[in-house]
Tab-separated table of C-alpha atoms in Angstrom:
chain	number	residue	atom	x	y	z
A	17	UNK	CA	16.019	22.138	32.854
A	18	UNK	CA	13.913	19.205	32.289
A	19	UNK	CA	11.802	18.788	29.402
A	20	UNK	CA	8.273	17.620	29.905
A	21	UNK	CA	7.836	14.632	27.704
A	22	UNK	CA	4.718	15.067	25.211
A	23	UNK	CA	2.054	12.606	26.454
A	24	UNK	CA	-1.458	12.697	24.735
A	25	UNK	CA	-4.524	10.839	26.559
A	26	UNK	CA	-6.259	8.289	24.466
A	27	UNK	CA	-9.110	5.444	25.611
A	28	UNK	CA	-9.237	2.646	23.702
A	29	UNK	CA	-11.246	-0.295	24.453
A	30	UNK	CA	-9.016	-3.367	24.689
A	31	UNK	CA	-10.377	-6.935	24.460
A	32	UNK	CA	-13.955	-5.627	25.551
A	33	UNK	CA	-12.387	-3.331	28.252
A	34	UNK	CA	-12.252	0.438	28.330
A	35	UNK	CA	-8.832	1.381	29.086
A	36	UNK	CA	-7.313	4.971	29.586
A	37	UNK	CA	-3.592	5.481	29.302
A	38	UNK	CA	-1.405	8.708	28.564
A	39	UNK	CA	1.047	7.988	26.072
A	40	UNK	CA	3.598	9.981	24.443
A	41	UNK	CA	2.475	10.171	20.630
A	42	UNK	CA	5.538	8.150	19.659
A	43	UNK	CA	4.348	5.125	21.208
A	44	UNK	CA	2.902	2.650	18.807
A	45	UNK	CA	-0.522	0.698	19.133
A	46	UNK	CA	1.874	-2.766	19.470
A	47	UNK	CA	4.075	-1.084	21.944
A	48	UNK	CA	1.454	0.439	23.864
A	49	UNK	CA	-0.670	-3.002	24.104
A	50	UNK	CA	2.637	-4.934	25.015
A	51	UNK	CA	4.134	-2.187	27.630
A	52	UNK	CA	1.105	0.050	28.942
A	53	UNK	CA	-2.038	-3.414	29.383
A	54	UNK	CA	1.184	-5.744	29.423
A	55	UNK	CA	-0.809	-7.494	26.633
A	56	UNK	CA	2.621	-9.734	25.273
A	57	UNK	CA	0.689	-11.828	22.577
A	58	UNK	CA	1.113	-9.130	19.674
A	59	UNK	CA	4.975	-9.970	19.223
A	60	UNK	CA	7.508	-7.031	17.959
A	61	UNK	CA	9.179	-9.188	14.860
A	62	UNK	CA	9.961	-6.513	12.506
A	63	UNK	CA	8.416	-3.260	13.399
A	64	UNK	CA	7.947	-2.516	10.123
A	65	UNK	CA	4.824	-3.828	9.056
A	66	UNK	CA	6.831	-6.862	6.762
A	67	UNK	CA	6.372	-9.550	9.122
A	68	UNK	CA	2.630	-9.797	10.538
A	69	UNK	CA	3.202	-11.012	14.309
A	70	UNK	CA	1.954	-7.626	15.437
A	71	UNK	CA	-1.291	-8.349	13.802
A	72	UNK	CA	-4.758	-7.562	16.240
A	73	UNK	CA	-8.149	-6.555	15.076
A	74	UNK	CA	-8.874	-2.846	15.155
A	75	UNK	CA	-12.478	-2.317	15.085
A	76	UNK	CA	-12.867	-6.154	14.129
A	77	UNK	CA	-10.478	-6.010	10.953
A	78	UNK	CA	-6.989	-7.034	10.981
A	79	UNK	CA	-3.918	-4.610	11.295
A	80	UNK	CA	-0.509	-4.481	11.799
A	81	UNK	CA	-0.313	-2.253	15.111
A	82	UNK	CA	3.296	-1.748	14.763
A	83	UNK	CA	2.685	0.703	11.933
A	84	UNK	CA	0.532	3.036	13.652
A	85	UNK	CA	0.485	5.381	16.680
A	86	UNK	CA	-1.635	4.708	19.924
A	87	UNK	CA	-3.013	8.239	19.911
A	88	UNK	CA	-4.548	7.987	16.507
A	89	UNK	CA	-7.029	5.616	17.874
A	90	UNK	CA	-8.919	6.967	20.414
A	91	UNK	CA	-12.313	5.486	21.192
A	92	UNK	CA	-11.466	2.603	19.153
A	93	UNK	CA	-11.781	-1.285	19.668
A	94	UNK	CA	-8.984	-3.768	19.703
A	95	UNK	CA	-8.699	-7.298	20.202
A	96	UNK	CA	-5.372	-9.089	20.722
A	97	UNK	CA	-4.964	-12.789	20.773
A	98	UNK	CA	-5.828	-12.920	24.885
A	99	UNK	CA	-8.984	-11.536	23.715
A	100	UNK	CA	-10.170	-14.015	21.340
A	101	UNK	CA	-11.028	-17.363	23.572
A	102	UNK	CA	-13.411	-15.167	25.751
A	103	UNK	CA	-12.579	-16.031	29.002
A	104	UNK	CA	-8.880	-17.114	29.401
A	105	UNK	CA	-9.325	-20.254	31.406
A	106	UNK	CA	-11.997	-21.378	29.133
A	107	UNK	CA	-12.292	-23.274	25.745
A	108	UNK	CA	-9.844	-22.044	22.940
A	109	UNK	CA	-11.084	-20.132	20.081
A	110	UNK	CA	-11.940	-22.578	17.252
A	111	UNK	CA	-8.917	-21.535	15.299
A	112	UNK	CA	-6.658	-21.355	18.415
A	113	UNK	CA	-7.687	-25.315	18.431
A	114	UNK	CA	-6.872	-25.931	14.636
A	115	UNK	CA	-3.523	-24.474	15.118
A	116	UNK	CA	-2.993	-27.037	18.482
A	117	UNK	CA	-4.653	-29.864	16.372
A	118	UNK	CA	-2.933	-29.673	12.924
A	119	UNK	CA	0.738	-28.993	14.533
A	120	UNK	CA	0.523	-25.410	13.135
A	121	UNK	CA	4.012	-23.958	14.335
A	122	UNK	CA	7.007	-24.630	15.324
A	123	UNK	CA	9.074	-22.288	17.464
A	124	UNK	CA	5.292	-20.153	17.985
A	125	UNK	CA	6.798	-16.457	17.815
A	126	UNK	CA	4.857	-15.661	14.758
A	127	UNK	CA	1.696	-17.750	16.089
A	128	UNK	CA	-0.401	-15.163	17.502
A	129	UNK	CA	0.117	-13.142	14.153
A	130	UNK	CA	-1.066	-16.055	12.259
A	131	UNK	CA	-3.994	-16.613	14.381
A	132	UNK	CA	-5.414	-13.156	14.569
A	133	UNK	CA	-4.823	-12.997	10.711
A	134	UNK	CA	-6.867	-16.393	10.490
A	135	UNK	CA	-9.520	-15.386	12.097
A	136	UNK	CA	-10.005	-11.903	10.193
A	137	UNK	CA	-9.888	-14.336	7.098
A	138	UNK	CA	-12.641	-16.525	8.057
A	139	UNK	CA	-14.297	-13.667	8.605
A	140	UNK	CA	-14.120	-11.814	5.406
A	141	UNK	CA	-14.333	-15.374	3.392
A	142	UNK	CA	-11.337	-15.890	2.040
A	143	UNK	CA	-10.795	-19.303	2.563
A	144	UNK	CA	-12.358	-20.716	-0.713
A	145	UNK	CA	-9.115	-23.027	-0.987
A	146	UNK	CA	-5.633	-23.311	-0.007
A	147	UNK	CA	-4.456	-21.060	-2.843
A	148	UNK	CA	-6.749	-18.284	-1.459
A	149	UNK	CA	-5.641	-19.029	2.038
A	150	UNK	CA	-2.025	-18.447	1.129
A	151	UNK	CA	-2.571	-15.535	-0.866
A	152	UNK	CA	-5.068	-13.542	2.295
A	153	UNK	CA	-2.180	-14.653	4.690
A	154	UNK	CA	0.632	-13.497	2.570
A	155	UNK	CA	1.344	-10.614	5.338
A	156	UNK	CA	2.292	-13.313	7.701
A	157	UNK	CA	5.658	-14.702	7.758
A	158	UNK	CA	6.894	-17.964	9.585
A	159	UNK	CA	10.573	-18.434	9.741
A	160	UNK	CA	10.162	-21.780	10.971
A	161	UNK	CA	8.362	-22.613	7.612
A	162	UNK	CA	4.714	-23.753	9.496
A	163	UNK	CA	2.995	-22.991	5.795
A	164	UNK	CA	1.936	-26.047	5.089
A	165	UNK	CA	0.211	-27.293	8.778
A	166	UNK	CA	-1.029	-23.430	8.982
A	167	UNK	CA	-2.801	-23.470	5.765
A	168	UNK	CA	-4.483	-26.875	7.022
A	169	UNK	CA	-5.524	-25.837	10.283
A	170	UNK	CA	-7.215	-22.709	8.631
A	171	UNK	CA	-9.028	-24.938	6.358
A	172	UNK	CA	-9.879	-27.757	9.053
A	173	UNK	CA	-11.456	-24.182	10.981
A	174	UNK	CA	-13.128	-23.431	7.842
A	175	UNK	CA	-14.636	-26.820	8.144
A	176	UNK	CA	-13.012	-28.120	4.699
B	27	UNK	CA	12.059	8.636	16.850
B	28	UNK	CA	11.696	12.663	17.107
B	29	UNK	CA	9.517	13.565	19.213
B	30	UNK	CA	6.578	15.462	17.798
B	31	UNK	CA	3.071	17.300	19.064
B	32	UNK	CA	0.048	15.414	17.645
B	33	UNK	CA	-3.644	17.188	16.571
B	34	UNK	CA	-6.447	15.682	15.025
B	35	UNK	CA	-8.363	18.494	13.157
B	36	UNK	CA	-11.950	17.244	12.164
B	37	UNK	CA	-12.406	20.162	9.502
B	38	UNK	CA	-9.814	20.280	6.243
B	39	UNK	CA	-9.058	24.190	6.791
B	40	UNK	CA	-8.052	23.351	9.768
B	41	UNK	CA	-5.678	20.796	8.949
B	42	UNK	CA	-3.974	23.246	6.570
B	43	UNK	CA	-3.889	26.272	9.138
B	44	UNK	CA	-2.292	23.487	11.767
B	45	UNK	CA	0.347	22.632	9.184
B	46	UNK	CA	3.458	24.654	10.004
B	47	UNK	CA	6.381	24.389	8.462
B	48	UNK	CA	8.174	21.627	10.117
B	49	UNK	CA	4.500	19.414	9.895
B	50	UNK	CA	3.266	16.493	7.996
B	51	UNK	CA	-0.226	15.316	7.283
B	52	UNK	CA	-0.592	11.595	8.273
B	53	UNK	CA	-3.559	9.383	6.994
B	54	UNK	CA	-2.915	5.314	7.561
B	55	UNK	CA	0.375	5.752	8.278
B	56	UNK	CA	1.624	2.782	6.958
B	57	UNK	CA	4.304	4.321	4.674
B	58	UNK	CA	5.038	7.361	7.290
B	59	UNK	CA	5.533	5.525	10.481
B	60	UNK	CA	7.780	3.348	8.550
B	61	UNK	CA	9.926	6.360	7.460
B	62	UNK	CA	9.619	7.851	11.282
B	63	UNK	CA	11.090	4.461	12.199
B	64	UNK	CA	14.053	4.795	10.338
B	65	UNK	CA	14.630	8.187	10.575
B	66	UNK	CA	13.831	9.272	7.227
B	67	UNK	CA	11.385	11.103	8.258
B	68	UNK	CA	11.428	13.458	11.454
B	69	UNK	CA	8.207	15.954	11.664
B	70	UNK	CA	7.908	18.333	14.476
B	71	UNK	CA	4.300	17.735	14.731
B	72	UNK	CA	1.809	15.306	13.132
B	73	UNK	CA	-1.783	16.326	11.469
B	74	UNK	CA	-3.647	13.312	11.547
B	75	UNK	CA	-6.474	13.645	9.029
B	76	UNK	CA	-8.256	10.712	10.007
B	77	UNK	CA	-11.058	13.006	11.266
B	78	UNK	CA	-11.636	14.799	8.309
B	79	UNK	CA	-14.975	14.229	6.133
B	80	UNK	CA	-12.993	12.711	3.244
B	81	UNK	CA	-14.272	9.226	3.279
B	82	UNK	CA	-16.734	7.533	0.707
B	83	UNK	CA	-17.265	6.250	-2.340
B	84	UNK	CA	-19.828	7.255	-5.079
B	85	UNK	CA	-21.164	6.870	-8.529
B	86	UNK	CA	-22.731	8.972	-10.488
B	87	UNK	CA	-22.925	6.897	-13.512
B	88	UNK	CA	-20.254	7.780	-15.479
B	89	UNK	CA	-17.972	8.314	-12.737
B	90	UNK	CA	-16.208	6.986	-9.811
B	91	UNK	CA	-15.548	9.325	-6.775
B	92	UNK	CA	-13.461	8.217	-4.380
B	93	UNK	CA	-12.484	9.751	-0.801
B	94	UNK	CA	-8.782	10.245	-0.313
B	95	UNK	CA	-9.666	8.944	3.531
B	96	UNK	CA	-11.183	5.256	1.766
B	97	UNK	CA	-8.946	2.130	2.663
B	98	UNK	CA	-7.333	-0.052	0.139
B	99	UNK	CA	-9.410	-2.877	1.191
B	100	UNK	CA	-12.807	-0.906	1.096
B	101	UNK	CA	-12.108	0.474	-1.984
B	102	UNK	CA	-10.789	-2.926	-3.845
B	103	UNK	CA	-14.163	-4.736	-2.617
B	104	UNK	CA	-16.371	-1.754	-4.052
B	105	UNK	CA	-19.161	-3.260	-6.414
B	106	UNK	CA	-18.727	-0.767	-8.774
B	107	UNK	CA	-14.330	-1.326	-8.536
B	108	UNK	CA	-14.896	-5.060	-8.736
B	109	UNK	CA	-17.527	-4.976	-11.656
B	110	UNK	CA	-16.154	-2.115	-14.231
B	111	UNK	CA	-12.679	-1.531	-13.219
B	112	UNK	CA	-10.824	-4.350	-12.820
B	113	UNK	CA	-7.373	-3.097	-12.901
B	114	UNK	CA	-8.214	-1.241	-10.174
B	115	UNK	CA	-9.194	-4.079	-8.371
B	116	UNK	CA	-6.435	-5.924	-9.055
B	117	UNK	CA	-3.757	-3.722	-8.740
B	118	UNK	CA	-5.301	-2.824	-5.011
B	119	UNK	CA	-5.143	-6.654	-4.028
B	120	UNK	CA	-1.623	-7.092	-5.731
B	121	UNK	CA	-0.261	-4.286	-3.588
B	122	UNK	CA	0.893	-5.157	0.229
B	123	UNK	CA	-0.569	-7.798	2.678
B	124	UNK	CA	-4.422	-7.956	3.892
B	125	UNK	CA	-3.144	-5.835	6.997
B	126	UNK	CA	-1.643	-3.092	5.678
B	127	UNK	CA	-4.536	-2.894	3.004
B	128	UNK	CA	-6.727	-2.014	5.806
B	129	UNK	CA	-4.501	0.972	7.361
B	130	UNK	CA	-3.479	2.262	4.178
B	131	UNK	CA	-5.528	5.063	2.360
B	132	UNK	CA	-5.966	6.192	-1.142
B	133	UNK	CA	-4.587	9.397	-1.065
B	134	UNK	CA	-1.346	8.228	1.304
B	135	UNK	CA	-0.644	5.582	-1.317
B	136	UNK	CA	-0.144	8.371	-3.779
B	137	UNK	CA	1.959	10.097	-1.563
B	138	UNK	CA	4.222	7.194	-0.532
B	139	UNK	CA	7.955	7.132	-1.259
B	140	UNK	CA	10.046	4.972	-3.167
B	141	UNK	CA	12.026	1.868	-1.158
B	142	UNK	CA	15.460	2.435	-2.427
B	143	UNK	CA	17.192	1.043	0.162
B	144	UNK	CA	19.622	4.349	-0.055
B	145	UNK	CA	16.765	6.498	0.412
B	146	UNK	CA	15.538	4.800	3.192
B	147	UNK	CA	19.348	4.958	4.960
B	148	UNK	CA	20.280	8.272	6.307
B	149	UNK	CA	23.849	6.819	6.911
B	150	UNK	CA	24.103	6.857	2.813
B	151	UNK	CA	24.243	9.297	0.485
B	152	UNK	CA	20.834	10.520	-1.454
B	153	UNK	CA	19.637	13.187	-3.560
B	154	UNK	CA	16.020	12.343	-2.912
B	155	UNK	CA	16.351	12.909	0.798
B	156	UNK	CA	19.165	15.093	1.307
B	157	UNK	CA	19.605	17.275	-1.893
B	158	UNK	CA	22.842	17.349	-3.371
B	159	UNK	CA	24.506	14.454	-1.444
B	160	UNK	CA	24.846	11.886	-4.541
B	161	UNK	CA	23.441	8.953	-5.318
B	162	UNK	CA	24.415	5.783	-3.671
B	163	UNK	CA	22.320	3.461	-6.238
B	164	UNK	CA	24.445	4.857	-9.705
B	165	UNK	CA	27.223	2.528	-8.939
B	166	UNK	CA	25.384	0.459	-6.121
B	167	UNK	CA	22.702	-2.161	-5.531
B	168	UNK	CA	20.385	-1.159	-8.033
B	169	UNK	CA	18.885	-4.644	-9.163
B	170	UNK	CA	15.435	-3.477	-8.195
B	171	UNK	CA	15.836	0.596	-9.329
B	172	UNK	CA	14.204	2.162	-12.644
B	173	UNK	CA	15.424	1.818	-16.331
B	174	UNK	CA	12.620	4.757	-17.228
B	175	UNK	CA	12.344	8.124	-16.366
B	176	UNK	CA	15.316	8.275	-14.489
B	177	UNK	CA	18.331	11.123	-14.110
B	178	UNK	CA	21.688	11.330	-13.334
B	179	UNK	CA	20.392	12.231	-9.441
B	180	UNK	CA	18.019	9.685	-9.039
B	181	UNK	CA	17.039	6.059	-10.501
B	182	UNK	CA	14.566	5.186	-7.506
B	183	UNK	CA	11.469	3.545	-8.752
B	184	UNK	CA	8.132	4.819	-7.640
B	185	UNK	CA	6.279	1.777	-5.617
B	186	UNK	CA	2.476	2.185	-5.964
B	187	UNK	CA	0.505	-0.485	-7.722
B	188	UNK	CA	-2.492	1.892	-7.605
B	189	UNK	CA	-1.360	5.072	-9.083
B	190	UNK	CA	-0.455	2.484	-11.946
B	191	UNK	CA	-3.833	1.387	-12.469
B	192	UNK	CA	-5.491	5.171	-11.720
B	193	UNK	CA	-2.985	6.350	-14.879
B	194	UNK	CA	-4.272	3.641	-16.992
B	195	UNK	CA	-7.892	4.708	-16.216
B	196	UNK	CA	-7.059	8.164	-16.802
B	197	UNK	CA	-7.918	9.232	-13.150
B	198	UNK	CA	-8.044	13.174	-11.861
B	199	UNK	CA	-6.712	14.005	-7.904
B	200	UNK	CA	-8.748	16.116	-6.283
B	201	UNK	CA	-6.517	18.607	-4.183
B	202	UNK	CA	-7.507	21.263	-1.593
B	203	UNK	CA	-5.687	23.887	0.228
B	204	UNK	CA	-4.723	26.895	1.426
B	205	UNK	CA	-4.677	28.310	-2.177
B	206	UNK	CA	-8.038	26.636	-2.685
B	207	UNK	CA	-9.406	23.362	-4.391
B	208	UNK	CA	-8.103	22.324	-7.674
B	209	UNK	CA	-8.258	19.585	-9.776
B	210	UNK	CA	-4.942	17.550	-11.493
B	211	UNK	CA	-5.062	14.500	-14.123
B	212	UNK	CA	-2.890	11.935	-12.375
B	213	UNK	CA	-0.503	12.204	-15.422
B	214	UNK	CA	0.654	15.339	-14.353
B	215	UNK	CA	0.766	14.549	-10.646
B	216	UNK	CA	3.590	12.819	-10.126
B	217	UNK	CA	6.952	14.332	-10.956
B	218	UNK	CA	9.927	12.774	-12.771
B	219	UNK	CA	13.001	13.509	-10.657
B	220	UNK	CA	15.181	15.715	-13.124
B	221	UNK	CA	17.044	17.604	-11.498
B	222	UNK	CA	14.897	18.295	-8.053
B	223	UNK	CA	14.276	14.164	-7.074
B	224	UNK	CA	13.095	15.051	-3.570
B	225	UNK	CA	10.242	16.937	-5.318
B	226	UNK	CA	8.140	14.145	-6.054
B	227	UNK	CA	4.151	15.771	-6.704
B	228	UNK	CA	2.812	18.774	-7.915
B	229	UNK	CA	1.218	19.067	-4.175
B	230	UNK	CA	2.330	22.143	-2.546
B	231	UNK	CA	3.338	22.499	1.433
B	232	UNK	CA	0.179	22.783	3.283
B	233	UNK	CA	-2.064	21.084	0.413
B	234	UNK	CA	-3.945	17.779	0.779
B	235	UNK	CA	-5.223	15.028	-1.746
B	236	UNK	CA	-9.171	15.097	-0.513
B	237	UNK	CA	-10.261	12.106	-3.397
B	238	UNK	CA	-9.654	10.888	-6.690
B	239	UNK	CA	-11.829	10.951	-9.668
B	240	UNK	CA	-12.268	8.207	-11.772
B	241	UNK	CA	-14.293	8.071	-15.582
B	242	UNK	CA	-16.077	4.528	-16.123
B	243	UNK	CA	-15.582	3.717	-19.279
B	244	UNK	CA	-15.631	0.741	-21.987
B	245	UNK	CA	-12.061	0.865	-21.838
B	246	UNK	CA	-11.554	0.694	-18.198
B	247	UNK	CA	-14.183	-2.303	-18.076
B	248	UNK	CA	-11.656	-4.059	-20.370
B	249	UNK	CA	-8.422	-4.035	-18.538
B	250	UNK	CA	-6.192	-6.150	-16.406
B	251	UNK	CA	-3.510	-5.421	-13.964
B	252	UNK	CA	0.164	-7.885	-14.115
B	253	UNK	CA	2.484	-8.096	-10.998
B	254	UNK	CA	5.661	-9.679	-11.372
B	255	UNK	CA	7.813	-10.078	-7.977
B	256	UNK	CA	10.644	-11.816	-6.360
B	257	UNK	CA	7.824	-13.793	-4.378
B	258	UNK	CA	4.530	-14.712	-5.022
B	259	UNK	CA	2.718	-12.578	-2.671
B	260	UNK	CA	3.485	-9.385	-0.313
B	261	UNK	CA	6.328	-7.918	-2.406
B	262	UNK	CA	7.094	-4.580	-4.308
B	263	UNK	CA	6.930	-5.015	-8.133
B	264	UNK	CA	9.894	-5.895	-10.223
B	265	UNK	CA	7.694	-5.203	-13.483
B	266	UNK	CA	4.174	-4.730	-13.684
B	267	UNK	CA	1.481	-3.296	-16.081
B	268	UNK	CA	-2.038	-1.697	-15.910
B	269	UNK	CA	-3.561	-2.789	-19.644
B	270	UNK	CA	-6.950	-1.326	-21.032
B	271	UNK	CA	-8.009	-2.385	-24.596
B	272	UNK	CA	-10.931	-1.415	-26.814
B	273	UNK	CA	-11.155	-4.068	-29.608
B	274	UNK	CA	-13.722	-3.686	-32.190
B	275	UNK	CA	-14.291	-5.747	-35.191
B	276	UNK	CA	-11.030	-7.395	-35.120
B	277	UNK	CA	-8.961	-4.269	-34.610
B	278	UNK	CA	-7.569	-2.460	-31.453
B	279	UNK	CA	-9.358	0.784	-31.475
B	280	UNK	CA	-8.006	2.278	-28.360
B	281	UNK	CA	-5.191	1.166	-25.363
B	282	UNK	CA	-3.573	2.211	-22.207
B	283	UNK	CA	-0.492	0.591	-21.279
B	284	UNK	CA	1.079	2.045	-17.897
B	285	UNK	CA	4.209	0.486	-16.299
B	286	UNK	CA	4.908	0.195	-12.363
B	287	UNK	CA	8.151	-0.753	-10.805
B	288	UNK	CA	10.637	-0.058	-13.671
B	289	UNK	CA	10.092	4.182	-14.064
B	290	UNK	CA	10.247	6.619	-11.682
B	291	UNK	CA	6.830	7.810	-11.760
B	292	UNK	CA	3.665	5.418	-12.951
B	293	UNK	CA	4.853	4.984	-16.763
B	294	UNK	CA	2.496	5.314	-19.809
B	295	UNK	CA	4.031	3.491	-22.106
B	296	UNK	CA	2.847	5.340	-25.237
B	297	UNK	CA	4.940	4.257	-28.210
B	298	UNK	CA	3.552	0.548	-27.134
B	299	UNK	CA	-0.248	2.082	-27.314
B	300	UNK	CA	0.576	3.630	-30.892
B	301	UNK	CA	2.210	0.187	-31.459
B	302	UNK	CA	-1.647	-1.594	-30.589
B	303	UNK	CA	-4.017	0.961	-32.077
B	304	UNK	CA	-5.430	-0.172	-35.797
B	305	UNK	CA	-3.668	-3.651	-35.399
B	306	UNK	CA	-5.869	-7.077	-35.093
B	307	UNK	CA	-4.942	-7.990	-31.477
B	308	UNK	CA	-2.496	-11.118	-31.293
B	309	UNK	CA	0.773	-12.315	-30.852
B	310	UNK	CA	2.933	-10.456	-33.474
B	311	UNK	CA	0.798	-7.122	-32.180
B	312	UNK	CA	1.479	-7.990	-28.593
B	313	UNK	CA	5.113	-8.498	-28.955
B	314	UNK	CA	5.210	-5.354	-31.199
B	315	UNK	CA	3.922	-3.102	-28.255
B	316	UNK	CA	6.243	-5.266	-25.352
B	317	UNK	CA	9.302	-3.846	-27.426
B	318	UNK	CA	7.553	-0.610	-27.916
B	319	UNK	CA	7.325	-0.332	-24.386
B	320	UNK	CA	11.062	-0.714	-23.458
B	321	UNK	CA	11.166	2.898	-25.541
B	322	UNK	CA	13.710	5.489	-23.827
B	323	UNK	CA	14.800	2.789	-21.607
B	324	UNK	CA	18.509	3.294	-20.282
B	325	UNK	CA	19.908	0.264	-17.771
B	326	UNK	CA	22.467	-0.286	-15.558
B	327	UNK	CA	24.880	-2.702	-14.938
B	328	UNK	CA	22.738	-4.873	-13.153
B	329	UNK	CA	19.014	-4.102	-13.602
B	330	UNK	CA	19.038	-4.965	-17.736
B	331	UNK	CA	17.006	-7.813	-16.935
B	332	UNK	CA	13.784	-5.439	-16.469
B	333	UNK	CA	13.928	-4.240	-19.880
B	334	UNK	CA	13.379	-7.783	-20.944
B	335	UNK	CA	10.649	-8.069	-18.389
B	336	UNK	CA	8.971	-4.855	-20.020
B	337	UNK	CA	8.489	-6.824	-22.902
B	338	UNK	CA	7.367	-9.928	-21.814
B	339	UNK	CA	4.776	-8.562	-19.082
B	340	UNK	CA	3.261	-6.338	-21.732
B	341	UNK	CA	2.340	-9.108	-24.055
B	342	UNK	CA	1.283	-11.642	-21.647
B	343	UNK	CA	-0.882	-8.878	-19.661
B	344	UNK	CA	-2.393	-8.135	-23.154
B	345	UNK	CA	-2.591	-11.836	-24.127
B	346	UNK	CA	-4.516	-12.737	-20.776
B	347	UNK	CA	-7.160	-9.714	-21.352
B	348	UNK	CA	-7.642	-10.856	-24.867
B	349	UNK	CA	-7.530	-14.678	-23.769
B	350	UNK	CA	-9.990	-14.044	-20.689
B	351	UNK	CA	-12.400	-11.677	-23.363
B	352	UNK	CA	-12.511	-14.468	-25.725
B	353	UNK	CA	-13.605	-16.916	-23.096
B	354	UNK	CA	-16.558	-14.556	-22.153
B	355	UNK	CA	-17.528	-15.350	-25.587
């Protein structure tokens, strides 16, 4: 006797493209992005919402994609680091450019999550000073401890 | 993770109709998805309440009405909250990270489970997770555990910042379910562990938090939240306090002091309030309040530091609140 795994249909707009998939309801949004759509920019660090490396934008707002199931987001818009600059062959997004210019990473594993969080932070208007940037980036850990340059890069992207 | 079926009803009556015995509600999911991954929660059916009409924030002048599905980030940014309920805005922004606050909901925050490491590890005994299995924290790593409201069966802290502020503000929880709607003061909503630590709130199976009402008072407008953590941000409280004061003609007329991170429920320190009322605000009265806030504390081998932390956090929060008041002239 075989048991048919449960699968639910969900439609997501991923980096501007409408995509329809059938997934087991246990699949997190993070796993759907990585395994169903091949978008490996969002990283699976802790998988418990504690490190921020899976950060993506959901309807324009930053979330930890590991702590939510894909089936819960039918009809919604997801932006990953791959969708940030628009044309993959074109210019980097200004926050990506700032991270490169200010050497805001070492190993790079946390970087897509850091950049997505920073893009949201700038949109929210939380780059007033370095302390504010640090507080509003507190959901993103960097085990290489590139924090000083991350703050500098975000401040530069904010025009300071 | 145990397989489950998923459903997303669009009205409350359908939600509780679909909530069978082995089913759970899910909203933001920041706590429940985590617990499902740890193997602590394993519902056979998830009823997603995200499609129910339980959003929105409204004010009628003397009460703020908040829908259960309002995100923590939206509530913190609401002008009535930031202008008239500082303790609520500060507690919300002291909780979790911006990413989590964009997912987490008001109702889910009140229902969140403890961060006790033994509760979160199905290989360990835990009376809260598995009644009558024992408490590994009593003789184990309990540096982060509660000193107030504990029982011989459970010493796990309640992790919420938001609930601590709501208790200081005298909030009421709106509930609906198969038995009809009801409203409960938040000080009765969370239950101390006693002999049944698995029972954490008065919600019956199938019942749903639909919203919270917060009275808009002069006391709530002069309030402050202080949270002490092991790192500067994005950590649960070692000790936190919500304070609110009504000071007139050099005398404290009314006070609310509620502790977080040190008790099994959001903890109203009534003795500390009594110590303040009628006294002139100042260093001496604040130290007495800090001392009174520790009344009933039962520290264990490795969490005695929390008793001293309570004294200092209460005194510092009251000092900050009255200093800010003074600066305003």
